[in-house]
CSV table of C-alpha atoms in Angstrom, one decimal:
chain,number,residue,atom,x,y,z
J,251,UNK,CA,-84.9,-236.6,-76.7
J,252,UNK,CA,-82.5,-237.7,-79.3
J,253,UNK,CA,-84.1,-239.2,-82.4
J,254,UNK,CA,-82.2,-241.0,-85.2
J,255,UNK,CA,-82.9,-240.3,-88.8
J,256,UNK,CA,-82.9,-242.6,-91.8
J,257,UNK,CA,-81.9,-242.2,-95.4
J,258,UNK,CA,-85.5,-241.7,-96.6
J,259,UNK,CA,-88.8,-240.4,-95.5
J,260,UNK,CA,-90.7,-243.6,-95.9
J,261,UNK,CA,-91.2,-246.0,-92.9
J,262,UNK,CA,-89.8,-249.5,-93.5
J,263,UNK,CA,-92.4,-251.9,-92.2
J,264,UNK,CA,-93.1,-255.6,-92.0
J,265,UNK,CA,-95.6,-257.4,-94.2
J,266,UNK,CA,-99.0,-258.0,-92.7
J,267,UNK,CA,-100.1,-261.1,-94.7
J,268,UNK,CA,-100.8,-264.4,-92.9
J,269,UNK,CA,-100.7,-265.0,-89.2
J,270,UNK,CA,-101.8,-261.5,-88.2
J,271,UNK,CA,-103.8,-262.5,-85.2
J,272,UNK,CA,-101.2,-264.9,-83.9
J,273,UNK,CA,-98.5,-262.2,-84.3
J,274,UNK,CA,-100.6,-259.6,-82.5
J,275,UNK,CA,-101.2,-262.0,-79.6
J,276,UNK,CA,-97.5,-263.0,-79.5
J,277,UNK,CA,-96.2,-259.5,-79.2
J,278,UNK,CA,-98.5,-258.7,-76.4
J,279,UNK,CA,-97.3,-261.7,-74.4
J,280,UNK,CA,-93.7,-260.4,-74.5
J,281,UNK,CA,-92.3,-263.9,-75.3
J,282,UNK,CA,-93.0,-264.9,-78.8
J,283,UNK,CA,-91.3,-264.5,-82.2
J,284,UNK,CA,-91.8,-262.1,-85.1
J,285,UNK,CA,-94.3,-263.4,-87.7
J,286,UNK,CA,-92.5,-265.6,-90.3
J,287,UNK,CA,-93.3,-263.3,-93.1
J,288,UNK,CA,-92.3,-260.1,-91.2
J,289,UNK,CA,-88.8,-259.4,-92.6
J,290,UNK,CA,-86.3,-258.2,-90.0
J,291,UNK,CA,-83.9,-255.6,-91.6
J,292,UNK,CA,-80.3,-256.8,-91.5
J,293,UNK,CA,-81.2,-260.5,-91.1
J,294,UNK,CA,-80.3,-263.1,-93.8
J,295,UNK,CA,-83.2,-265.6,-94.1
J,296,UNK,CA,-82.1,-269.2,-94.4
J,297,UNK,CA,-78.5,-268.4,-93.5
J,298,UNK,CA,-76.8,-270.4,-90.7
J,299,UNK,CA,-75.9,-268.3,-87.6
J,300,UNK,CA,-72.2,-267.9,-87.4
J,301,UNK,CA,-70.5,-269.8,-84.6
J,302,UNK,CA,-69.1,-266.6,-83.1
J,303,UNK,CA,-71.2,-263.5,-83.6
J,304,UNK,CA,-69.2,-260.3,-83.9
J,305,UNK,CA,-69.0,-257.9,-81.0
J,306,UNK,CA,-69.7,-254.6,-82.6
J,307,UNK,CA,-69.6,-251.1,-81.2
J,308,UNK,CA,-68.5,-252.1,-77.7
J,309,UNK,CA,-67.1,-249.5,-75.4
J,310,UNK,CA,-63.3,-249.7,-75.0
J,311,UNK,CA,-62.6,-247.0,-72.5
J,312,UNK,CA,-60.2,-247.7,-69.6
J,313,UNK,CA,-61.9,-249.3,-66.6
J,314,UNK,CA,-60.0,-247.6,-63.8
J,315,UNK,CA,-61.6,-244.6,-62.2
J,316,UNK,CA,-64.1,-244.1,-65.1
J,317,UNK,CA,-66.7,-243.1,-62.6
J,318,UNK,CA,-64.9,-239.9,-61.9
J,319,UNK,CA,-65.4,-238.7,-65.4
J,320,UNK,CA,-69.2,-239.1,-65.2
J,321,UNK,CA,-70.9,-236.4,-63.2
J,322,UNK,CA,-74.4,-237.9,-63.1
J,323,UNK,CA,-76.2,-241.2,-62.6
J,324,UNK,CA,-77.5,-241.0,-66.1
J,325,UNK,CA,-74.0,-240.5,-67.6
J,326,UNK,CA,-72.7,-243.5,-65.6
J,327,UNK,CA,-75.5,-245.8,-66.7
J,328,UNK,CA,-75.2,-244.5,-70.3
J,329,UNK,CA,-71.5,-245.4,-70.2
J,330,UNK,CA,-72.4,-249.0,-69.4
J,331,UNK,CA,-74.7,-249.3,-72.4
J,332,UNK,CA,-73.3,-251.9,-74.8
J,333,UNK,CA,-70.3,-252.2,-72.6
J,334,UNK,CA,-68.6,-255.3,-71.5
J,335,UNK,CA,-67.6,-253.5,-68.2
J,336,UNK,CA,-69.5,-255.1,-65.3
J,337,UNK,CA,-71.8,-257.0,-67.7
J,338,UNK,CA,-73.2,-260.3,-66.4
J,339,UNK,CA,-75.2,-261.4,-69.4
J,340,UNK,CA,-74.8,-261.4,-73.2
J,341,UNK,CA,-77.4,-261.7,-75.9
J,342,UNK,CA,-76.9,-263.2,-79.3
J,343,UNK,CA,-79.3,-261.0,-81.3
J,344,UNK,CA,-80.6,-261.8,-84.8
J,345,UNK,CA,-79.7,-264.8,-86.9
J,346,UNK,CA,-77.3,-265.7,-89.6
J,347,UNK,CA,-74.2,-263.8,-90.4
J,348,UNK,CA,-75.8,-260.6,-89.2
J,349,UNK,CA,-76.2,-261.8,-85.6
J,350,UNK,CA,-74.5,-259.7,-82.9
J,351,UNK,CA,-73.3,-260.4,-79.4
J,352,UNK,CA,-74.5,-257.6,-77.2
J,353,UNK,CA,-73.4,-257.3,-73.5
J,354,UNK,CA,-75.9,-256.1,-70.8
J,355,UNK,CA,-76.4,-255.8,-67.1
J,356,UNK,CA,-79.3,-257.8,-65.5
J,357,UNK,CA,-80.0,-255.2,-62.9
J,358,UNK,CA,-80.6,-252.4,-65.4
J,359,UNK,CA,-82.7,-254.7,-67.6
J,360,UNK,CA,-84.8,-256.0,-64.7
J,361,UNK,CA,-85.3,-252.5,-63.4
J,362,UNK,CA,-86.8,-251.4,-66.8
J,363,UNK,CA,-88.7,-254.4,-67.9
J,364,UNK,CA,-91.0,-256.9,-66.2
J,365,UNK,CA,-90.1,-259.5,-68.8
J,366,UNK,CA,-86.4,-259.2,-68.1
J,367,UNK,CA,-87.1,-259.2,-64.4
J,368,UNK,CA,-89.0,-262.5,-64.8
J,369,UNK,CA,-86.3,-263.8,-67.1
J,370,UNK,CA,-83.5,-263.2,-64.5
J,371,UNK,CA,-85.3,-263.3,-61.2
J,372,UNK,CA,-88.6,-265.3,-61.6
J,373,UNK,CA,-89.4,-268.8,-60.6
J,374,UNK,CA,-88.0,-270.1,-63.9
J,375,UNK,CA,-85.2,-267.7,-64.2
J,376,UNK,CA,-82.5,-268.6,-66.7
J,377,UNK,CA,-79.0,-269.4,-65.4
J,378,UNK,CA,-77.4,-269.0,-68.8
J,379,UNK,CA,-74.9,-266.2,-69.3
J,380,UNK,CA,-75.6,-266.1,-73.0
J,381,UNK,CA,-79.2,-265.8,-74.3
J,382,UNK,CA,-80.2,-266.2,-78.0
J,383,UNK,CA,-82.8,-263.9,-79.5
J,384,UNK,CA,-83.1,-264.9,-83.1
J,385,UNK,CA,-86.4,-263.1,-83.6
J,386,UNK,CA,-85.1,-259.7,-82.6
J,387,UNK,CA,-83.3,-257.3,-85.0
J,388,UNK,CA,-80.0,-256.1,-83.5
J,389,UNK,CA,-80.6,-252.4,-84.2
J,390,UNK,CA,-84.0,-252.6,-82.5
J,391,UNK,CA,-82.6,-254.4,-79.5
J,392,UNK,CA,-79.9,-251.8,-79.2
J,393,UNK,CA,-82.5,-249.1,-79.3
J,394,UNK,CA,-84.4,-250.8,-76.5
J,395,UNK,CA,-81.2,-251.1,-74.3
J,396,UNK,CA,-80.2,-247.5,-75.0
J,397,UNK,CA,-83.7,-246.4,-73.8
J,398,UNK,CA,-83.4,-248.6,-70.6
J,399,UNK,CA,-79.9,-247.3,-69.8
J,400,UNK,CA,-80.3,-243.7,-70.6
J,401,UNK,CA,-83.9,-242.7,-71.6
J,402,UNK,CA,-82.6,-241.8,-75.0
J,403,UNK,CA,-84.8,-242.6,-78.0
J,404,UNK,CA,-82.9,-243.5,-81.2
J,405,UNK,CA,-85.5,-244.6,-83.8
J,406,UNK,CA,-85.8,-243.8,-87.5
J,407,UNK,CA,-87.9,-244.8,-90.5
J,408,UNK,CA,-86.0,-248.1,-91.0
J,409,UNK,CA,-86.1,-249.2,-87.4
J,410,UNK,CA,-89.3,-247.9,-85.9
J,411,UNK,CA,-91.5,-251.0,-86.5
J,412,UNK,CA,-88.9,-253.5,-85.3
J,413,UNK,CA,-88.3,-251.3,-82.3
J,414,UNK,CA,-92.0,-251.2,-81.6
J,415,UNK,CA,-92.1,-255.0,-81.8
J,416,UNK,CA,-89.2,-255.3,-79.4
J,417,UNK,CA,-90.6,-252.7,-76.9
J,418,UNK,CA,-93.9,-254.7,-76.9
J,419,UNK,CA,-92.1,-258.0,-76.4
J,420,UNK,CA,-90.2,-256.8,-73.4
J,421,UNK,CA,-93.1,-254.7,-72.0
J,422,UNK,CA,-91.6,-251.2,-72.2
J,423,UNK,CA,-94.6,-249.1,-72.8
J,424,UNK,CA,-92.8,-245.8,-72.7
J,425,UNK,CA,-90.7,-246.8,-75.7
J,426,UNK,CA,-93.8,-248.1,-77.4
J,427,UNK,CA,-95.3,-244.7,-77.0
J,428,UNK,CA,-92.3,-243.0,-78.6
J,429,UNK,CA,-92.6,-245.4,-81.6
J,430,UNK,CA,-96.3,-244.7,-82.0
J,431,UNK,CA,-95.6,-240.9,-81.8
J,432,UNK,CA,-92.9,-241.2,-84.4
J,433,UNK,CA,-95.3,-243.1,-86.8
J,434,UNK,CA,-98.1,-240.6,-86.1
J,435,UNK,CA,-95.9,-237.6,-87.1
J,436,UNK,CA,-94.9,-239.4,-90.3
J,437,UNK,CA,-98.5,-240.4,-91.2
J,438,UNK,CA,-99.6,-239.3,-94.6
J,439,UNK,CA,-102.2,-240.4,-97.2
J,440,UNK,CA,-99.6,-242.3,-99.2
J,441,UNK,CA,-98.5,-244.5,-96.3
J,442,UNK,CA,-101.8,-244.6,-94.3
J,443,UNK,CA,-102.7,-248.1,-95.4
J,444,UNK,CA,-99.2,-249.4,-94.7
J,445,UNK,CA,-99.3,-248.0,-91.2
J,446,UNK,CA,-102.9,-249.2,-90.6
J,447,UNK,CA,-101.9,-252.7,-91.4
J,448,UNK,CA,-99.0,-252.5,-89.0
J,449,UNK,CA,-101.1,-250.8,-86.3
J,450,UNK,CA,-103.6,-253.7,-86.5
J,451,UNK,CA,-100.7,-256.3,-86.5
J,452,UNK,CA,-99.1,-254.7,-83.4
J,453,UNK,CA,-102.4,-254.0,-81.6
J,454,UNK,CA,-102.1,-250.2,-81.6
J,455,UNK,CA,-105.7,-248.9,-81.7
J,456,UNK,CA,-104.8,-245.3,-81.3
J,457,UNK,CA,-102.5,-245.4,-84.4
J,458,UNK,CA,-105.1,-247.4,-86.3
J,459,UNK,CA,-107.8,-244.8,-85.6
J,460,UNK,CA,-105.5,-242.0,-86.8
J,461,UNK,CA,-104.8,-244.0,-90.0
J,462,UNK,CA,-108.5,-244.5,-90.6
J,463,UNK,CA,-109.2,-240.8,-90.1
J,464,UNK,CA,-106.5,-240.0,-92.8
J,465,UNK,CA,-107.9,-242.6,-95.2
J,466,UNK,CA,-111.4,-241.0,-94.6
J,467,UNK,CA,-110.2,-237.5,-95.5
J,468,UNK,CA,-108.0,-238.4,-98.4
J,469,UNK,CA,-109.4,-241.7,-99.7
J,470,UNK,CA,-108.5,-241.3,-103.3
J,471,UNK,CA,-104.8,-240.5,-102.5
J,472,UNK,CA,-104.6,-243.4,-100.0
J,473,UNK,CA,-106.0,-246.1,-102.3
J,474,UNK,CA,-103.6,-244.9,-105.1
J,475,UNK,CA,-100.6,-245.6,-103.0
J,476,UNK,CA,-98.6,-248.8,-103.7
J,477,UNK,CA,-99.1,-250.0,-100.1
J,478,UNK,CA,-102.9,-250.3,-100.6
J,479,UNK,CA,-102.5,-253.5,-102.5
J,480,UNK,CA,-100.2,-255.0,-99.8
J,481,UNK,CA,-102.8,-254.9,-97.0
J,482,UNK,CA,-104.4,-258.1,-95.7
J,483,UNK,CA,-108.1,-259.0,-96.3
J,484,UNK,CA,-109.2,-258.2,-92.8
J,485,UNK,CA,-107.8,-254.7,-93.0
J,486,UNK,CA,-109.4,-254.2,-96.5
J,487,UNK,CA,-112.7,-255.3,-95.0
J,488,UNK,CA,-112.3,-252.9,-92.0
J,489,UNK,CA,-112.0,-250.0,-94.4
J,490,UNK,CA,-114.8,-251.1,-96.7
J,491,UNK,CA,-117.2,-251.2,-93.8
J,492,UNK,CA,-116.7,-247.5,-93.1
J,493,UNK,CA,-119.4,-245.0,-93.9
J,494,UNK,CA,-117.0,-242.1,-93.9
J,495,UNK,CA,-114.8,-242.7,-97.0
J,496,UNK,CA,-114.6,-239.7,-99.3
J,497,UNK,CA,-114.7,-241.4,-102.7
J,498,UNK,CA,-117.3,-242.5,-105.2
J,499,UNK,CA,-118.1,-246.1,-105.1
J,500,UNK,CA,-117.0,-247.0,-108.6
J,501,UNK,CA,-113.5,-245.6,-107.9
J,502,UNK,CA,-113.3,-247.6,-104.6
J,503,UNK,CA,-114.4,-250.7,-106.5
J,504,UNK,CA,-111.6,-250.1,-109.0
J,505,UNK,CA,-109.1,-250.0,-106.2
J,506,UNK,CA,-110.6,-253.2,-104.7
J,507,UNK,CA,-110.1,-254.9,-108.1
J,508,UNK,CA,-106.4,-253.9,-108.0
J,509,UNK,CA,-106.1,-255.4,-104.6
J,510,UNK,CA,-107.7,-258.7,-105.8
J,511,UNK,CA,-105.2,-258.8,-108.7
J,512,UNK,CA,-102.3,-258.4,-106.3
J,513,UNK,CA,-103.7,-261.1,-104.0
J,514,UNK,CA,-104.1,-263.5,-106.9
J,515,UNK,CA,-100.4,-263.0,-107.6
J,516,UNK,CA,-99.6,-263.6,-104.0
J,517,UNK,CA,-101.5,-266.8,-104.0
J,518,UNK,CA,-100.2,-267.8,-107.4
J,519,UNK,CA,-103.6,-267.8,-109.0
J,520,UNK,CA,-104.5,-266.6,-112.6
J,521,UNK,CA,-106.2,-263.1,-112.2
J,522,UNK,CA,-109.5,-264.3,-113.6
J,523,UNK,CA,-112.9,-262.7,-112.6
J,524,UNK,CA,-113.7,-265.9,-110.7
J,525,UNK,CA,-110.4,-266.0,-108.8
J,526,UNK,CA,-110.7,-262.3,-107.9
J,527,UNK,CA,-114.1,-262.9,-106.3
J,528,UNK,CA,-112.6,-265.9,-104.6
J,529,UNK,CA,-109.7,-264.0,-102.9
J,530,UNK,CA,-112.0,-261.1,-102.1
J,531,UNK,CA,-114.4,-263.5,-100.3
J,532,UNK,CA,-116.1,-261.6,-97.5
J,533,UNK,CA,-115.1,-258.2,-98.9
J,534,UNK,CA,-117.4,-258.5,-102.0
J,535,UNK,CA,-120.7,-257.8,-100.2
J,536,UNK,CA,-119.1,-254.7,-98.6
J,537,UNK,CA,-118.9,-253.0,-102.0
J,538,UNK,CA,-122.0,-250.7,-102.2
J,539,UNK,CA,-123.0,-251.4,-105.8
J,540,UNK,CA,-126.4,-249.7,-105.4
J,541,UNK,CA,-124.5,-246.4,-105.0
J,542,UNK,CA,-123.1,-246.7,-108.5
J,543,UNK,CA,-124.8,-245.2,-111.5
J,544,UNK,CA,-126.3,-247.5,-114.1
J,545,UNK,CA,-123.4,-246.9,-116.4
J,546,UNK,CA,-120.9,-247.7,-113.6
J,547,UNK,CA,-122.6,-250.8,-112.6
J,548,UNK,CA,-122.9,-252.0,-116.2
J,549,UNK,CA,-119.0,-252.1,-116.3
J,550,UNK,CA,-118.9,-254.6,-113.4
J,551,UNK,CA,-118.5,-258.0,-114.9
J,552,UNK,CA,-119.4,-260.6,-113.9
J,553,UNK,CA,-122.2,-259.3,-111.6
J,554,UNK,CA,-121.8,-260.7,-108.1
J,555,UNK,CA,-124.8,-262.6,-106.7
J,556,UNK,CA,-125.1,-261.2,-103.2
J,557,UNK,CA,-127.1,-258.6,-101.3
J,558,UNK,CA,-125.3,-255.2,-101.0
J,559,UNK,CA,-125.3,-252.4,-98.6
J,560,UNK,CA,-127.1,-249.3,-100.0
J,561,UNK,CA,-126.3,-246.9,-97.1
J,562,UNK,CA,-124.5,-243.8,-98.5
J,563,UNK,CA,-121.0,-243.2,-97.3
J,564,UNK,CA,-121.1,-240.0,-95.4
J,565,UNK,CA,-117.7,-238.4,-96.2
J,566,UNK,CA,-118.7,-234.9,-95.1
J,567,UNK,CA,-116.0,-233.3,-92.9
J,568,UNK,CA,-115.4,-229.8,-91.8
J,569,UNK,CA,-117.6,-226.8,-92.5
J,570,UNK,CA,-120.6,-226.8,-94.9
J,571,UNK,CA,-120.2,-223.9,-97.3
J,572,UNK,CA,-122.2,-222.4,-100.2
J,573,UNK,CA,-121.6,-219.8,-102.9
J,574,UNK,CA,-124.1,-217.7,-104.8
J,575,UNK,CA,-123.1,-216.6,-108.3
J,576,UNK,CA,-125.7,-213.9,-108.7
J,577,UNK,CA,-125.9,-210.4,-107.3
J,578,UNK,CA,-129.6,-209.7,-108.0
J,579,UNK,CA,-132.9,-211.6,-108.2
J,580,UNK,CA,-135.6,-211.0,-110.8
J,581,UNK,CA,-138.9,-212.7,-111.6
J,582,UNK,CA,-140.4,-215.0,-114.3
J,583,UNK,CA,-138.2,-217.9,-115.4
J,584,UNK,CA,-140.1,-220.6,-117.2
J,585,UNK,CA,-139.7,-224.4,-117.6
J,586,UNK,CA,-140.6,-226.7,-120.5
J,587,UNK,CA,-138.6,-229.9,-119.7
J,588,UNK,CA,-135.2,-228.4,-120.8
J,589,UNK,CA,-132.3,-228.5,-118.4
J,590,UNK,CA,-130.7,-225.4,-116.9
J,591,UNK,CA,-127.0,-225.9,-117.1
J,592,UNK,CA,-123.8,-224.0,-116.0
J,593,UNK,CA,-120.2,-225.1,-116.3
J,594,UNK,CA,-117.6,-224.5,-113.5
J,595,UNK,CA,-114.4,-225.5,-112.1
J,596,UNK,CA,-112.7,-225.1,-108.7
J,597,UNK,CA,-109.2,-224.6,-107.4
J,598,UNK,CA,-109.2,-227.4,-104.8
J,599,UNK,CA,-110.8,-230.7,-104.1
J,600,UNK,CA,-114.3,-230.4,-102.6
J,601,UNK,CA,-117.5,-232.5,-102.1
J,602,UNK,CA,-120.7,-231.0,-103.6
J,603,UNK,CA,-123.8,-232.1,-101.7
J,604,UNK,CA,-126.5,-230.0,-103.4
J,605,UNK,CA,-127.7,-226.9,-105.2
J,606,UNK,CA,-129.7,-223.9,-104.1
J,607,UNK,CA,-132.5,-223.4,-106.6
J,608,UNK,CA,-135.1,-220.5,-107.1
J,609,UNK,CA,-138.7,-221.2,-106.4
J,610,UNK,CA,-142.1,-220.0,-107.6
J,611,UNK,CA,-143.2,-216.4,-108.1
J,612,UNK,CA,-146.8,-217.5,-107.5
J,613,UNK,CA,-146.7,-218.3,-103.8
J,614,UNK,CA,-146.0,-221.7,-102.0
J,615,UNK,CA,-145.5,-224.4,-104.6
J,616,UNK,CA,-144.1,-227.9,-105.0
J,617,UNK,CA,-141.5,-228.6,-107.8
J,618,UNK,CA,-140.2,-231.9,-109.2
J,619,UNK,CA,-136.6,-231.7,-110.2
J,620,UNK,CA,-133.7,-233.8,-111.4
J,621,UNK,CA,-130.3,-232.5,-110.5
J,622,UNK,CA,-127.0,-233.8,-111.9
J,623,UNK,CA,-123.3,-233.1,-112.0
J,624,UNK,CA,-121.4,-234.1,-115.2
J,625,UNK,CA,-117.7,-234.2,-115.9
J,626,UNK,CA,-117.9,-231.9,-118.9
J,627,UNK,CA,-115.2,-233.3,-121.2
J,628,UNK,CA,-115.9,-237.0,-120.6
J,629,UNK,CA,-119.8,-236.4,-120.4
J,630,UNK,CA,-119.8,-238.7,-117.4
J,631,UNK,CA,-122.6,-238.4,-114.8
J,632,UNK,CA,-120.9,-238.2,-111.4
J,633,UNK,CA,-124.1,-237.7,-109.3
J,634,UNK,CA,-127.8,-237.2,-109.7
J,635,UNK,CA,-131.1,-237.2,-107.8
J,636,UNK,CA,-134.7,-237.3,-108.9
J,637,UNK,CA,-136.5,-235.4,-106.0
J,638,UNK,CA,-138.7,-232.5,-105.2
J,639,UNK,CA,-138.8,-229.4,-103.1
J,640,UNK,CA,-141.3,-227.0,-101.7
J,641,UNK,CA,-140.9,-223.3,-101.9
J,642,UNK,CA,-142.7,-220.5,-100.1
J,643,UNK,CA,-143.1,-218.0,-102.9
J,644,UNK,CA,-140.2,-215.7,-101.8
J,645,UNK,CA,-137.1,-214.9,-103.7
J,646,UNK,CA,-135.0,-217.1,-101.4
J,647,UNK,CA,-133.1,-220.2,-102.7
J,648,UNK,CA,-134.2,-223.7,-101.7
J,649,UNK,CA,-131.9,-226.6,-100.9
J,650,UNK,CA,-132.0,-229.7,-103.2
J,651,UNK,CA,-129.5,-232.4,-102.2
J,652,UNK,CA,-127.7,-235.3,-103.8
J,653,UNK,CA,-128.1,-238.8,-102.3
J,654,UNK,CA,-124.3,-238.8,-101.7
J,655,UNK,CA,-121.6,-236.2,-101.9
J,656,UNK,CA,-120.0,-235.7,-105.4
J,657,UNK,CA,-116.2,-235.5,-105.4
J,658,UNK,CA,-114.9,-232.5,-107.4
J,659,UNK,CA,-111.3,-232.3,-108.3
J,660,UNK,CA,-109.3,-229.1,-108.9
J,661,UNK,CA,-109.0,-227.6,-112.4
J,662,UNK,CA,-111.4,-230.1,-114.0
J,663,UNK,CA,-114.5,-228.8,-115.9
J,664,UNK,CA,-117.9,-229.9,-114.5
J,665,UNK,CA,-121.5,-229.1,-115.5
J,666,UNK,CA,-124.3,-228.5,-113.0
J,667,UNK,CA,-127.7,-229.4,-114.3
J,668,UNK,CA,-131.2,-228.9,-113.0
J,669,UNK,CA,-134.4,-230.0,-114.8
J,670,UNK,CA,-137.5,-228.5,-113.1
J,671,UNK,CA,-141.2,-229.2,-113.5
J,672,UNK,CA,-143.3,-226.5,-112.1
J,673,UNK,CA,-144.5,-222.9,-112.5
J,674,UNK,CA,-142.5,-219.9,-113.4
J,675,UNK,CA,-139.8,-219.0,-110.8
J,676,UNK,CA,-137.5,-216.3,-109.8
J,677,UNK,CA,-134.1,-216.2,-111.4
J,678,UNK,CA,-130.7,-214.5,-110.9
J,679,UNK,CA,-129.0,-211.7,-112.8
J,680,UNK,CA,-125.7,-209.8,-112.7
J,681,UNK,CA,-123.9,-213.1,-112.5
J,682,UNK,CA,-120.2,-213.4,-111.5
J,683,UNK,CA,-117.6,-215.3,-113.4
J,684,UNK,CA,-115.5,-215.8,-110.3
J,685,UNK,CA,-116.7,-216.5,-106.8
J,686,UNK,CA,-114.3,-217.0,-103.9
J,687,UNK,CA,-115.4,-218.3,-100.4
J,688,UNK,CA,-113.1,-218.3,-97.4
J,689,UNK,CA,-113.8,-220.5,-94.4
J,690,UNK,CA,-113.3,-219.6,-90.7
J,691,UNK,CA,-109.9,-221.5,-90.8
J,692,UNK,CA,-108.7,-219.4,-93.8
J,693,UNK,CA,-109.1,-221.9,-96.5
J,694,UNK,CA,-110.1,-220.3,-99.8
J,695,UNK,CA,-112.2,-222.0,-102.5
J,696,UNK,CA,-112.5,-220.3,-105.9
J,697,UNK,CA,-115.2,-221.2,-108.4
J,698,UNK,CA,-114.9,-220.1,-112.1
J,699,UNK,CA,-118.2,-220.2,-114.1
J,700,UNK,CA,-118.6,-220.6,-117.9
J,701,UNK,CA,-121.7,-220.8,-120.0
J,702,UNK,CA,-122.5,-224.4,-121.2
J,703,UNK,CA,-122.9,-224.9,-124.9
J,704,UNK,CA,-126.2,-226.0,-126.3
J,705,UNK,CA,-129.7,-225.5,-125.1
J,706,UNK,CA,-129.6,-224.5,-121.4
J,707,UNK,CA,-133.1,-223.1,-121.0
J,708,UNK,CA,-131.5,-219.6,-121.1
J,709,UNK,CA,-129.1,-220.2,-118.0
J,710,UNK,CA,-125.7,-218.6,-118.5
J,711,UNK,CA,-123.0,-216.9,-116.5
J,712,UNK,CA,-125.0,-213.7,-116.4
J,713,UNK,CA,-128.5,-215.0,-115.8
J,714,UNK,CA,-130.7,-217.9,-115.0
J,715,UNK,CA,-131.1,-220.8,-112.5
J,716,UNK,CA,-128.7,-222.8,-110.3
J,717,UNK,CA,-127.7,-219.8,-108.2
J,718,UNK,CA,-126.0,-221.7,-105.4
J,719,UNK,CA,-123.7,-224.6,-105.0
J,720,UNK,CA,-123.5,-226.3,-101.5
J,721,UNK,CA,-120.3,-228.1,-100.7
J,722,UNK,CA,-117.8,-229.3,-98.1
J,723,UNK,CA,-114.1,-228.6,-98.3
């Protein structure tokens, strides 16, 4: 398969605002036009179509005995591609000064497309020898014809979406699949929202699902991409409804505010708080404000007056892992209301879901505990939970979990805190400053530990509580 390449790595796509549903329906019918706000590369909006579109790139080989130079059926049909020889129909493709006259052969087109078959042979078949296609981009139409004549696929970043539209319009599913495969191979976090909007516009559920999976796994990178603010409201809502986004709610809310500001600009509205809420509309109640900390929610102004979802977003993917920073366990560690604290950083992005804590040396006991993770330098609480746990009196650790995963970024200093209420417990000794864990897939996560300044109830790198960190990579 021959595949064309563009000048850059980004995929040039049409805008998805306004008329999404109508556009999606029209492309499925195979007989409608591109949405008015979906720019067609190479077209000149508003320009009058020239009276005589140029005939570009036509074959000019001698007509006599050309068949003898082509050893296969594929070569003979490929020779006829974009060739006036034996052609019995011409298409005026595009509009304005960029329109092109492209010759074709009804038999070849009808054999490859039910739409062309109906156009030439159906009950309302056209008798015109020249057919205007102002809604189709010339490069995309040529890519379609090349595929019908030779099975060759010539698509690139700049033409893939217009080729997908053309393949849908003329019911050529094999070319559609090539376009979707091309988009899938080029799918990344920084273009996932752009491709998601286009997948929804062109009714490509498989591609849309892959985009959503990418957004789930790399939510922070995806929402930081410029294309995030270009998506339509329905696409925004489809993402906000997901329980699998790997991002804290206050960061997601910040991205939604950026989208609202961009939408105000598109609608020529001043970016006031009231107008932002107005353009967000049905997206507002999809923000899970109850998942924010008190400090985070305090920064939301004005406070929206609706009921909100409080179901945690389950962003856990891959393998659950844990590390233990101690090599030995001893007995008698006391509690008087002071927090045990330890600072740490990691070499890659992870999601911490809880701690392993030591329990009582006096047999089965219940503890009350508050666990927290702080961003050390900013003194910001990223996650916390007031809960309890039951221990059995052994030297094992006992899981204490956060209500939602806490996103940890590489090379940032964090502080793990645990404030226990209960009897004396076991504690760890011979602590490690560096702990590395390798998963079954070969991914290595490295933790570096540092003593936290201040009163830490005695916990340090060498001794104390908070022996385990439980996380997902």
